[in-house]
XYZ file of N, CA and C in Angstrom:
636
model
N 8.181 -21.457 191.041
C 8.965 -22.664 191.322
C 10.387 -22.275 191.677
N 10.978 -22.943 192.647
C 12.347 -22.649 193.025
C 13.304 -23.098 191.930
N 14.425 -22.371 191.770
C 15.396 -22.733 190.727
C 15.838 -24.184 190.839
N 15.923 -24.832 189.652
C 16.451 -26.187 189.528
C 15.650 -27.226 190.303
N 14.402 -26.915 190.637
C 13.607 -27.902 191.369
C 13.066 -28.950 190.417
N 12.944 -30.177 190.908
C 12.414 -31.288 190.119
C 11.360 -31.993 190.973
N 10.192 -32.225 190.390
C 9.125 -32.914 191.094
C 8.659 -34.078 190.249
N 8.712 -35.282 190.802
C 8.282 -36.465 190.085
C 6.963 -36.938 190.658
N 5.957 -37.067 189.783
C 4.633 -37.505 190.202
C 4.170 -38.623 189.302
N 3.559 -39.653 189.854
C 3.145 -40.802 189.061
C 1.710 -41.217 189.362
N 0.896 -40.336 189.905
C -0.474 -40.707 190.227
C -1.331 -40.691 188.971
N -2.137 -41.725 188.815
C -3.023 -41.846 187.669
C -4.414 -42.197 188.167
N -5.433 -41.481 187.662
C -6.810 -41.792 188.029
C -7.604 -42.026 186.761
N -8.133 -43.220 186.609
C -8.892 -43.539 185.408
C -10.368 -43.269 185.643
N -11.017 -42.638 184.653
C -12.445 -42.369 184.758
C -13.217 -43.673 184.691
N -14.163 -43.845 185.614
C -14.866 -45.124 185.723
C -15.988 -45.270 184.701
N -16.737 -44.225 184.459
C -17.887 -44.344 183.552
C -17.990 -43.089 182.714
N -17.023 -42.899 181.837
C -16.978 -41.686 181.039
C -18.030 -41.705 179.943
N -18.435 -40.531 179.447
C -19.363 -40.480 178.325
C -18.821 -41.196 177.099
N -17.488 -41.291 176.997
C -16.884 -41.951 175.848
C -17.277 -43.422 175.801
N -17.278 -44.063 176.967
C -17.583 -45.477 177.015
C -19.036 -45.747 176.649
N -19.894 -44.740 176.794
C -21.289 -44.894 176.446
C -21.512 -44.737 174.948
N -20.476 -44.314 174.221
C -20.639 -44.080 172.795
C -19.900 -45.118 171.961
N -19.577 -46.255 172.522
C -18.938 -47.307 171.751
C -19.881 -47.776 170.650
N -19.326 -48.152 169.521
C -20.142 -48.545 168.383
C -19.394 -49.580 167.555
N -20.106 -50.225 166.635
C -19.521 -51.216 165.752
C -19.213 -50.577 164.398
N -18.096 -50.986 163.790
C -17.721 -50.463 162.477
C -16.917 -51.525 161.747
N -17.434 -52.006 160.591
C -16.753 -53.038 159.806
C -16.382 -54.255 160.654
N -17.272 -54.594 161.578
C -17.018 -55.760 162.400
C -16.052 -55.538 163.532
N -15.531 -54.307 163.677
C -14.580 -54.009 164.741
C -15.220 -53.059 165.746
N -14.976 -53.288 167.041
C -15.495 -52.400 168.072
C -14.564 -51.211 168.227
N -15.158 -50.042 168.390
C -14.371 -48.828 168.584
C -13.577 -48.940 169.882
N -12.322 -48.543 169.846
C -11.483 -48.549 171.046
C -11.602 -47.237 171.783
N -11.725 -47.306 173.103
C -11.918 -46.131 173.938
C -10.947 -46.166 175.104
N -10.338 -45.038 175.408
C -9.503 -44.930 176.604
C -9.554 -43.496 177.102
N -9.595 -43.311 178.418
C -9.629 -41.975 178.998
C -8.902 -41.985 180.326
N -8.196 -40.891 180.649
C -7.498 -40.839 181.923
C -7.289 -39.395 182.356
N -7.026 -39.233 183.642
C -6.594 -37.960 184.208
C -5.258 -38.212 184.875
N -4.268 -37.382 184.572
C -2.919 -37.667 185.053
C -2.207 -36.404 185.510
N -1.511 -36.520 186.635
C -0.651 -35.448 187.102
C 0.625 -35.444 186.265
N 1.379 -34.337 186.295
C 2.608 -34.297 185.494
C 3.612 -35.335 185.960
N 4.332 -35.927 185.006
C 5.361 -36.892 185.369
C 6.587 -36.168 185.916
N 6.799 -34.934 185.486
C 7.949 -34.177 185.971
C 7.745 -32.700 185.694
N 8.404 -31.882 186.479
C 8.443 -30.453 186.194
C 9.690 -29.863 186.814
N 10.118 -28.698 186.303
C 11.319 -28.072 186.816
C 11.562 -26.754 186.113
N 12.782 -26.232 186.191
C 13.115 -25.000 185.507
C 13.772 -23.989 186.407
N 13.858 -22.760 185.880
C 14.576 -21.688 186.552
C 13.663 -20.617 187.146
N 12.353 -20.802 187.045
C 11.438 -19.842 187.653
C 11.377 -18.507 186.950
N 11.663 -18.458 185.654
C 11.684 -17.202 184.902
C 10.645 -17.269 183.794
N 9.612 -16.433 183.887
C 8.572 -16.398 182.854
C 8.724 -15.155 181.991
N 9.935 -14.876 181.580
C 10.230 -13.679 180.800
C 9.796 -13.853 179.358
N 10.338 -13.013 178.473
C 9.924 -13.016 177.067
C 10.176 -14.371 176.417
N 9.339 -14.738 175.421
C 9.502 -16.041 174.769
C 10.813 -16.139 174.006
N 11.297 -17.349 173.884
C 12.515 -17.603 173.122
C 12.161 -17.652 171.644
N 12.830 -16.882 170.832
C 12.560 -16.886 169.392
C 12.976 -18.214 168.785
N 12.144 -18.745 167.904
C 12.452 -20.025 167.280
C 13.457 -19.837 166.153
N 14.470 -20.690 166.122
C 15.488 -20.663 165.089
C 15.376 -21.946 164.277
N 14.876 -21.848 163.049
C 14.604 -23.041 162.247
C 15.879 -23.783 161.854
N 17.054 -23.143 162.012
C 18.306 -23.784 161.623
C 19.057 -24.376 162.814
N 18.532 -24.172 164.030
C 19.239 -24.670 165.211
C 18.222 -25.076 166.282
N 17.565 -26.203 166.061
C 16.531 -26.647 166.991
C 17.113 -27.044 168.340
N 18.361 -27.523 168.358
C 18.990 -27.895 169.624
C 19.159 -26.659 170.505
N 19.531 -25.534 169.904
C 19.671 -24.299 170.662
C 18.334 -23.845 171.213
N 17.285 -24.009 170.407
C 15.944 -23.625 170.849
C 15.529 -24.419 172.077
N 15.765 -25.741 172.033
C 15.372 -26.594 173.142
C 16.147 -26.233 174.403
N 17.446 -25.993 174.261
C 18.261 -25.627 175.409
C 17.780 -24.307 176.001
N 17.441 -23.347 175.138
C 16.970 -22.051 175.614
C 15.638 -22.182 176.335
N 14.718 -23.004 175.761
C 13.417 -23.170 176.403
C 13.551 -23.827 177.768
N 14.549 -24.689 177.942
C 14.719 -25.385 179.214
C 15.264 -24.487 180.315
N 15.603 -23.230 179.996
C 15.966 -22.268 181.022
C 14.739 -21.759 181.766
N 13.554 -22.096 181.276
C 12.310 -21.646 181.864
C 11.651 -22.787 182.638
N 10.652 -22.433 183.457
C 9.853 -23.463 184.104
C 9.200 -24.335 183.041
N 9.041 -25.616 183.337
C 8.383 -26.514 182.402
C 7.613 -27.576 183.167
N 6.575 -28.091 182.537
C 5.744 -29.160 183.091
C 5.507 -30.163 181.976
N 5.563 -31.451 182.317
C 5.426 -32.485 181.282
C 4.474 -33.599 181.737
N 3.645 -34.034 180.784
C 2.738 -35.165 180.993
C 3.012 -36.213 179.913
N 2.905 -37.487 180.278
C 3.083 -38.539 179.288
C 2.171 -39.708 179.618
N 1.802 -40.471 178.625
C 0.948 -41.639 178.844
C 1.111 -42.629 177.700
N 0.965 -43.910 178.021
C 0.904 -44.954 177.001
C -0.550 -45.379 176.844
N -0.954 -45.637 175.597
C -2.350 -45.925 175.290
C -2.547 -47.367 174.848
N -3.490 -48.042 175.494
C -4.019 -49.309 175.007
C -5.536 -49.173 175.006
N -6.187 -49.839 174.071
C -7.626 -49.674 173.915
C -8.381 -50.900 174.400
N -9.637 -50.660 174.763
C -10.482 -51.769 175.205
C -10.916 -52.615 174.004
N -11.612 -53.693 174.289
C -12.194 -54.560 173.262
C -11.141 -55.254 172.383
N -9.891 -55.297 172.851
C -8.853 -55.989 172.100
C -8.471 -55.332 170.795
N -8.739 -54.052 170.656
C -8.408 -53.347 169.415
C -6.892 -53.376 169.191
N -6.411 -53.731 167.974
C -4.972 -53.878 167.730
C -4.270 -52.544 167.459
N -4.529 -51.565 168.311
C -3.944 -50.223 168.181
C -3.388 -49.823 169.541
N -2.215 -49.220 169.536
C -1.617 -48.722 170.762
C -0.728 -47.535 170.469
N -0.290 -46.864 171.503
C 0.578 -45.714 171.268
C 0.962 -45.010 172.552
N 1.483 -43.812 172.398
C 1.879 -43.006 173.544
C 1.922 -41.546 173.128
N 1.969 -40.669 174.128
C 2.117 -39.245 173.822
C 2.861 -38.547 174.961
N 3.449 -37.394 174.627
C 4.121 -36.533 175.599
C 3.692 -35.099 175.318
N 3.251 -34.390 176.360
C 2.929 -32.965 176.259
C 3.837 -32.220 177.229
N 4.530 -31.198 176.729
C 5.395 -30.367 177.562
C 5.054 -28.908 177.322
N 4.923 -28.136 178.400
C 4.714 -26.695 178.260
C 5.790 -25.968 179.060
N 6.171 -24.777 178.570
C 7.186 -23.943 179.202
C 6.588 -22.590 179.593
N 7.139 -21.994 180.644
C 6.674 -20.667 181.060
C 6.971 -19.605 180.010
N 7.860 -19.894 179.071
C 8.153 -18.963 177.974
C 7.016 -18.917 176.960
N 6.045 -19.823 177.077
C 4.915 -19.846 176.165
C 4.970 -20.965 175.146
N 6.059 -21.711 175.116
C 6.171 -22.803 174.152
C 5.444 -24.055 174.656
N 4.954 -24.835 173.700
C 4.333 -26.126 174.002
C 4.765 -27.124 172.944
N 5.057 -28.345 173.388
C 5.388 -29.429 172.465
C 4.377 -30.559 172.662
N 3.858 -31.070 171.549
C 2.874 -32.152 171.557
C 3.413 -33.244 170.642
N 3.824 -34.359 171.266
C 4.429 -35.467 170.525
C 3.601 -36.727 170.761
N 3.276 -37.448 169.684
C 2.470 -38.660 169.842
C 2.858 -39.705 168.802
N 2.593 -40.965 169.166
C 2.828 -42.103 168.277
C 1.700 -43.108 168.463
N 1.107 -43.560 167.351
C 0.110 -44.629 167.383
C 0.452 -45.639 166.291
N 0.171 -46.925 166.571
C 0.513 -48.011 165.648
C -0.651 -48.986 165.531
N -0.938 -49.389 164.296
C -1.978 -50.376 163.991
C -1.293 -51.689 163.629
N -1.515 -52.731 164.438
C -0.890 -54.026 164.166
C -1.894 -55.046 163.635
N -3.077 -54.572 163.234
C -4.126 -55.493 162.838
C -4.422 -55.527 161.352
N -5.541 -56.154 161.017
C -5.963 -56.347 159.627
C -6.630 -55.106 159.058
N -7.505 -54.466 159.869
C -8.235 -53.292 159.404
C -7.416 -52.009 159.568
N -7.782 -50.991 158.793
C -7.213 -49.648 158.956
C -8.067 -48.868 159.963
N -7.425 -47.940 160.684
C -8.142 -47.197 161.717
C -7.782 -45.721 161.687
N -8.797 -44.894 161.984
C -8.559 -43.513 162.375
C -8.301 -43.498 163.876
N -7.501 -42.539 164.329
C -7.264 -42.386 165.761
C -7.341 -40.907 166.108
N -7.896 -40.604 167.270
C -7.936 -39.228 167.753
C -7.428 -39.185 169.180
N -6.801 -38.064 169.516
C -6.293 -37.836 170.867
C -6.665 -36.417 171.254
N -7.387 -36.259 172.358
C -7.801 -34.932 172.828
C -7.498 -34.812 174.316
N -6.949 -33.657 174.724
C -6.564 -33.430 176.117
C -6.966 -32.023 176.543
N -7.182 -31.846 177.837
C -7.528 -30.535 178.379
C -6.907 -30.373 179.766
N -6.392 -29.179 180.019
C -5.782 -28.812 181.293
C -6.472 -27.550 181.802
N -6.884 -27.543 183.072
C -7.558 -26.372 183.647
C -6.612 -25.620 184.572
N -6.657 -24.280 184.515
C -5.859 -23.491 185.446
C -6.728 -23.041 186.625
N -6.162 -22.254 187.536
C -6.881 -21.874 188.754
C -8.076 -20.974 188.477
N -8.088 -20.272 187.356
C -9.194 -19.381 187.006
C -10.326 -20.147 186.328
N -10.036 -21.360 185.850
C -11.044 -22.160 185.176
C -10.896 -22.212 183.677
N -9.836 -21.584 183.133
C -9.589 -21.688 181.695
C -9.166 -23.114 181.353
N -9.492 -23.542 180.133
C -9.057 -24.861 179.658
C -8.101 -24.680 178.489
N -6.959 -25.360 178.557
C -5.965 -25.369 177.483
C -6.079 -26.732 176.809
N -6.369 -26.746 175.523
C -6.681 -28.016 174.860
C -5.611 -28.406 173.853
N -5.452 -29.716 173.704
C -4.499 -30.325 172.783
C -5.246 -31.439 172.051
N -5.326 -31.361 170.739
C -6.068 -32.390 170.008
C -5.440 -32.627 168.644
N -5.593 -33.858 168.172
C -5.117 -34.225 166.842
C -5.766 -35.545 166.433
N -5.699 -35.825 165.145
C -6.228 -37.087 164.634
C -5.445 -37.479 163.392
N -5.459 -38.762 163.083
C -4.762 -39.255 161.902
C -5.229 -40.655 161.568
N -4.611 -41.251 160.557
C -5.029 -42.577 160.108
C -3.828 -43.526 160.063
N -4.082 -44.782 160.445
C -3.102 -45.854 160.373
C -3.677 -46.936 159.456
N -2.823 -47.561 158.654
C -3.284 -48.524 157.660
C -2.924 -49.942 158.071
N -3.941 -50.828 158.015
C -3.743 -52.213 158.373
C -3.360 -53.063 157.178
N -3.392 -54.367 157.372
C -3.001 -55.308 156.329
C -3.845 -55.152 155.074
N -5.108 -54.814 155.240
C -6.041 -54.752 154.119
C -5.748 -53.586 153.178
N -5.003 -52.566 153.630
C -4.751 -51.371 152.818
C -3.252 -51.103 152.710
N -2.896 -50.321 151.708
C -1.507 -49.874 151.583
C -1.350 -48.539 152.306
N -0.243 -48.351 152.960
C 0.006 -47.133 153.723
C 0.700 -47.460 155.022
N 1.102 -46.436 155.729
C 1.866 -46.623 156.963
C 0.976 -47.137 158.093
N 1.498 -48.071 158.858
C 0.808 -48.549 160.047
C 0.911 -47.558 161.202
N 1.745 -46.532 161.052
C 1.999 -45.590 162.132
C 1.404 -44.218 161.847
N 0.938 -43.572 162.902
C 0.579 -42.159 162.853
C 1.447 -41.462 163.893
N 2.488 -40.763 163.425
C 3.445 -40.079 164.289
C 3.404 -38.587 164.016
N 3.430 -37.793 165.085
C 3.418 -36.341 164.925
C 4.131 -35.712 166.116
N 5.014 -34.750 165.837
C 5.759 -34.029 166.870
C 5.769 -32.561 166.475
N 5.034 -31.722 167.218
C 4.914 -30.309 166.892
C 5.248 -29.461 168.117
N 5.882 -28.320 167.865
C 6.184 -27.337 168.903
C 5.742 -25.971 168.418
N 5.082 -25.217 169.302
C 4.647 -23.874 168.912
C 4.612 -22.962 170.141
N 4.597 -21.651 169.862
C 4.483 -20.652 170.925
C 3.035 -20.232 171.065
N 2.573 -20.090 172.312
C 1.227 -19.605 172.581
C 1.288 -18.541 173.669
N 0.828 -17.350 173.348
C 0.933 -16.215 174.277
C 0.130 -16.439 175.548
N -0.969 -17.196 175.468
C -1.800 -17.417 176.657
C -1.073 -18.273 177.695
N -0.275 -19.237 177.251
C 0.493 -20.041 178.198
C 1.458 -19.144 178.965
N 2.138 -18.268 178.252
C 3.092 -17.379 178.900
C 2.393 -16.409 179.855
N 1.310 -15.780 179.377
C 0.613 -14.773 180.183
C -0.044 -15.379 181.421
N -0.508 -16.621 181.319
C -1.266 -17.248 182.407
C -0.459 -18.305 183.163
N 0.863 -18.274 183.054
C 1.674 -19.341 183.617
C 1.451 -19.541 185.118
N 1.353 -18.468 185.875
C 1.161 -18.597 187.327
C -0.153 -19.310 187.624
N -1.200 -18.985 186.866
C -2.490 -19.656 187.059
C -2.413 -21.129 186.676
N -1.626 -21.449 185.652
C -1.461 -22.847 185.255
C -0.688 -23.609 186.317
N 0.445 -23.067 186.730
C 1.332 -23.766 187.660
C 0.693 -23.959 189.037
N -0.197 -23.041 189.411
C -0.847 -23.140 190.719
C -2.154 -23.928 190.670
N -2.509 -24.462 189.493
C -3.703 -25.281 189.373
C -3.436 -26.702 189.843
N -4.407 -27.597 189.638
C -4.207 -28.983 190.083
C -3.327 -29.793 189.130
N -3.026 -29.237 187.955
C -2.116 -29.835 186.979
C -2.579 -31.206 186.481
N -3.862 -31.496 186.595
C -4.406 -32.739 186.062
C -4.718 -32.565 184.573
N -4.041 -33.344 183.744
C -4.283 -33.314 182.297
C -5.291 -34.416 181.962
N -6.484 -34.021 181.540
C -7.518 -34.986 181.153
C -7.388 -35.290 179.670
N -7.316 -36.570 179.317
C -7.150 -36.964 177.913
C -8.081 -38.122 177.577
N -8.450 -38.210 176.320
C -9.092 -39.413 175.816
C -8.522 -39.731 174.448
N -8.563 -41.005 174.103
C -8.132 -41.460 172.783
C -9.191 -42.400 172.235
N -9.444 -42.285 170.955
C -10.419 -43.125 170.260
C -9.765 -43.707 169.016
N -10.096 -44.931 168.706
C -9.674 -45.546 167.453
C -10.876 -46.242 166.843
N -11.100 -46.003 165.552
C -12.237 -46.604 164.849
C -11.914 -46.626 163.370
N -12.686 -47.410 162.615
C -12.455 -47.448 161.174
C -12.604 -46.071 160.542
N -13.537 -45.267 161.084
C -13.737 -43.904 160.598
C -14.126 -43.009 161.770
N -13.480 -41.851 161.877
C -13.832 -40.852 162.878
C -14.028 -39.514 162.170
N -15.198 -38.921 162.317
C -15.475 -37.625 161.705
C -15.067 -36.506 162.663
N -14.911 -35.290 162.123
C -14.557 -34.150 162.956
C -15.656 -33.842 163.963
N -16.919 -34.094 163.593
C -18.025 -33.864 164.522
C -17.878 -34.735 165.756
N -17.492 -36.002 165.544
C -17.309 -36.915 166.669
C -16.098 -36.508 167.506
N -15.011 -36.115 166.838
C -13.805 -35.704 167.571
C -14.094 -34.471 168.427
N -14.935 -33.579 167.923
C -15.310 -32.388 168.689
C -16.060 -32.784 169.965
N -16.900 -33.815 169.874
C -17.595 -34.325 171.054
C -16.591 -34.877 172.058
N -15.591 -35.616 171.567
C -14.552 -36.157 172.456
C -13.811 -35.025 173.173
N -13.514 -33.945 172.439
C -12.819 -32.810 173.039
C -13.679 -32.171 174.120
N -14.963 -32.007 173.842
C -15.857 -31.447 174.855
C -15.924 -32.323 176.094
N -15.812 -33.638 175.922
C -15.814 -34.555 177.060
C -14.663 -34.255 178.019
N -13.455 -34.059 177.491
C -12.314 -33.817 178.379
C -12.365 -32.409 178.964
N -12.917 -31.451 178.228
C -13.074 -30.098 178.772
C -14.012 -30.135 179.977
N -15.119 -30.873 179.848
C -16.055 -31.004 180.974
C -15.431 -31.774 182.128
N -14.691 -32.840 181.807
C -14.050 -33.637 182.858
C -13.045 -32.811 183.635
N -12.367 -31.888 182.953
C -11.376 -31.034 183.619
C -12.044 -29.979 184.496
N -13.340 -29.755 184.298
C -14.061 -28.783 185.121
C -13.863 -27.344 184.685
N -13.626 -27.138 183.393
C -13.393 -25.776 182.890
C -14.653 -24.929 183.016
N -14.476 -23.689 183.471
C -15.597 -22.741 183.587
C -15.260 -21.417 182.904
N -14.103 -21.331 182.294
C -13.670 -20.079 181.678
C -13.418 -20.270 180.186
N -12.490 -19.485 179.671
C -12.165 -19.510 178.243
C -11.576 -20.859 177.839
N -11.829 -21.257 176.602
C -11.246 -22.469 176.021
C -10.132 -22.017 175.079
N -8.902 -22.395 175.395
C -7.732 -21.948 174.641
C -7.134 -23.145 173.917
N -7.241 -23.159 172.601
C -6.715 -24.268 171.797
C -5.223 -24.080 171.560
N -4.405 -24.969 172.106
C -2.962 -24.895 171.894
C -2.599 -25.646 170.608
N -3.183 -26.844 170.430
C -3.030 -27.617 169.189
C -4.407 -28.089 168.767
């Protein structure tokens, strides 16, 4: 990427008949919420330097962020609403840097009577066919239970594969495939199926690299 370049992209393609929609089910009188999309990055830029990773300084996060922004970066974001009128919504932001760092930030809120589990799984394919995956799950509490109505998480970590494979990532189609599910209960077995759905949708044919 050329120094200081900025590219703004807003194309969104929604999957018409995903396997997720075929797995809708009833739970405690509530229909499971399903959403899936493929999205190009909302923005990218940087200095075109994929040199050594920036060491994390736990006492100066602002310095860390400024240092990471000296590198190429790509960012995806989306707001989530669910089908069937489910009273859950949220958003997420994924950012990766050529230095190998990745940030995964998400927010989900339950405004209804029932409590819900929520899962978010994403996959990005590079030019070689590797898939880089981002997944998490949590619980939000409704009127019927005590606890927070929000599931918020913001994590940043270094991954050597992002740094080593940056050229293959940047030269790929940059489509981030994601799905989100909300239900009264979601098991890890089901979440693993959701993750496999986005890996297949992304067209991965190589290694599966779990970033989160």
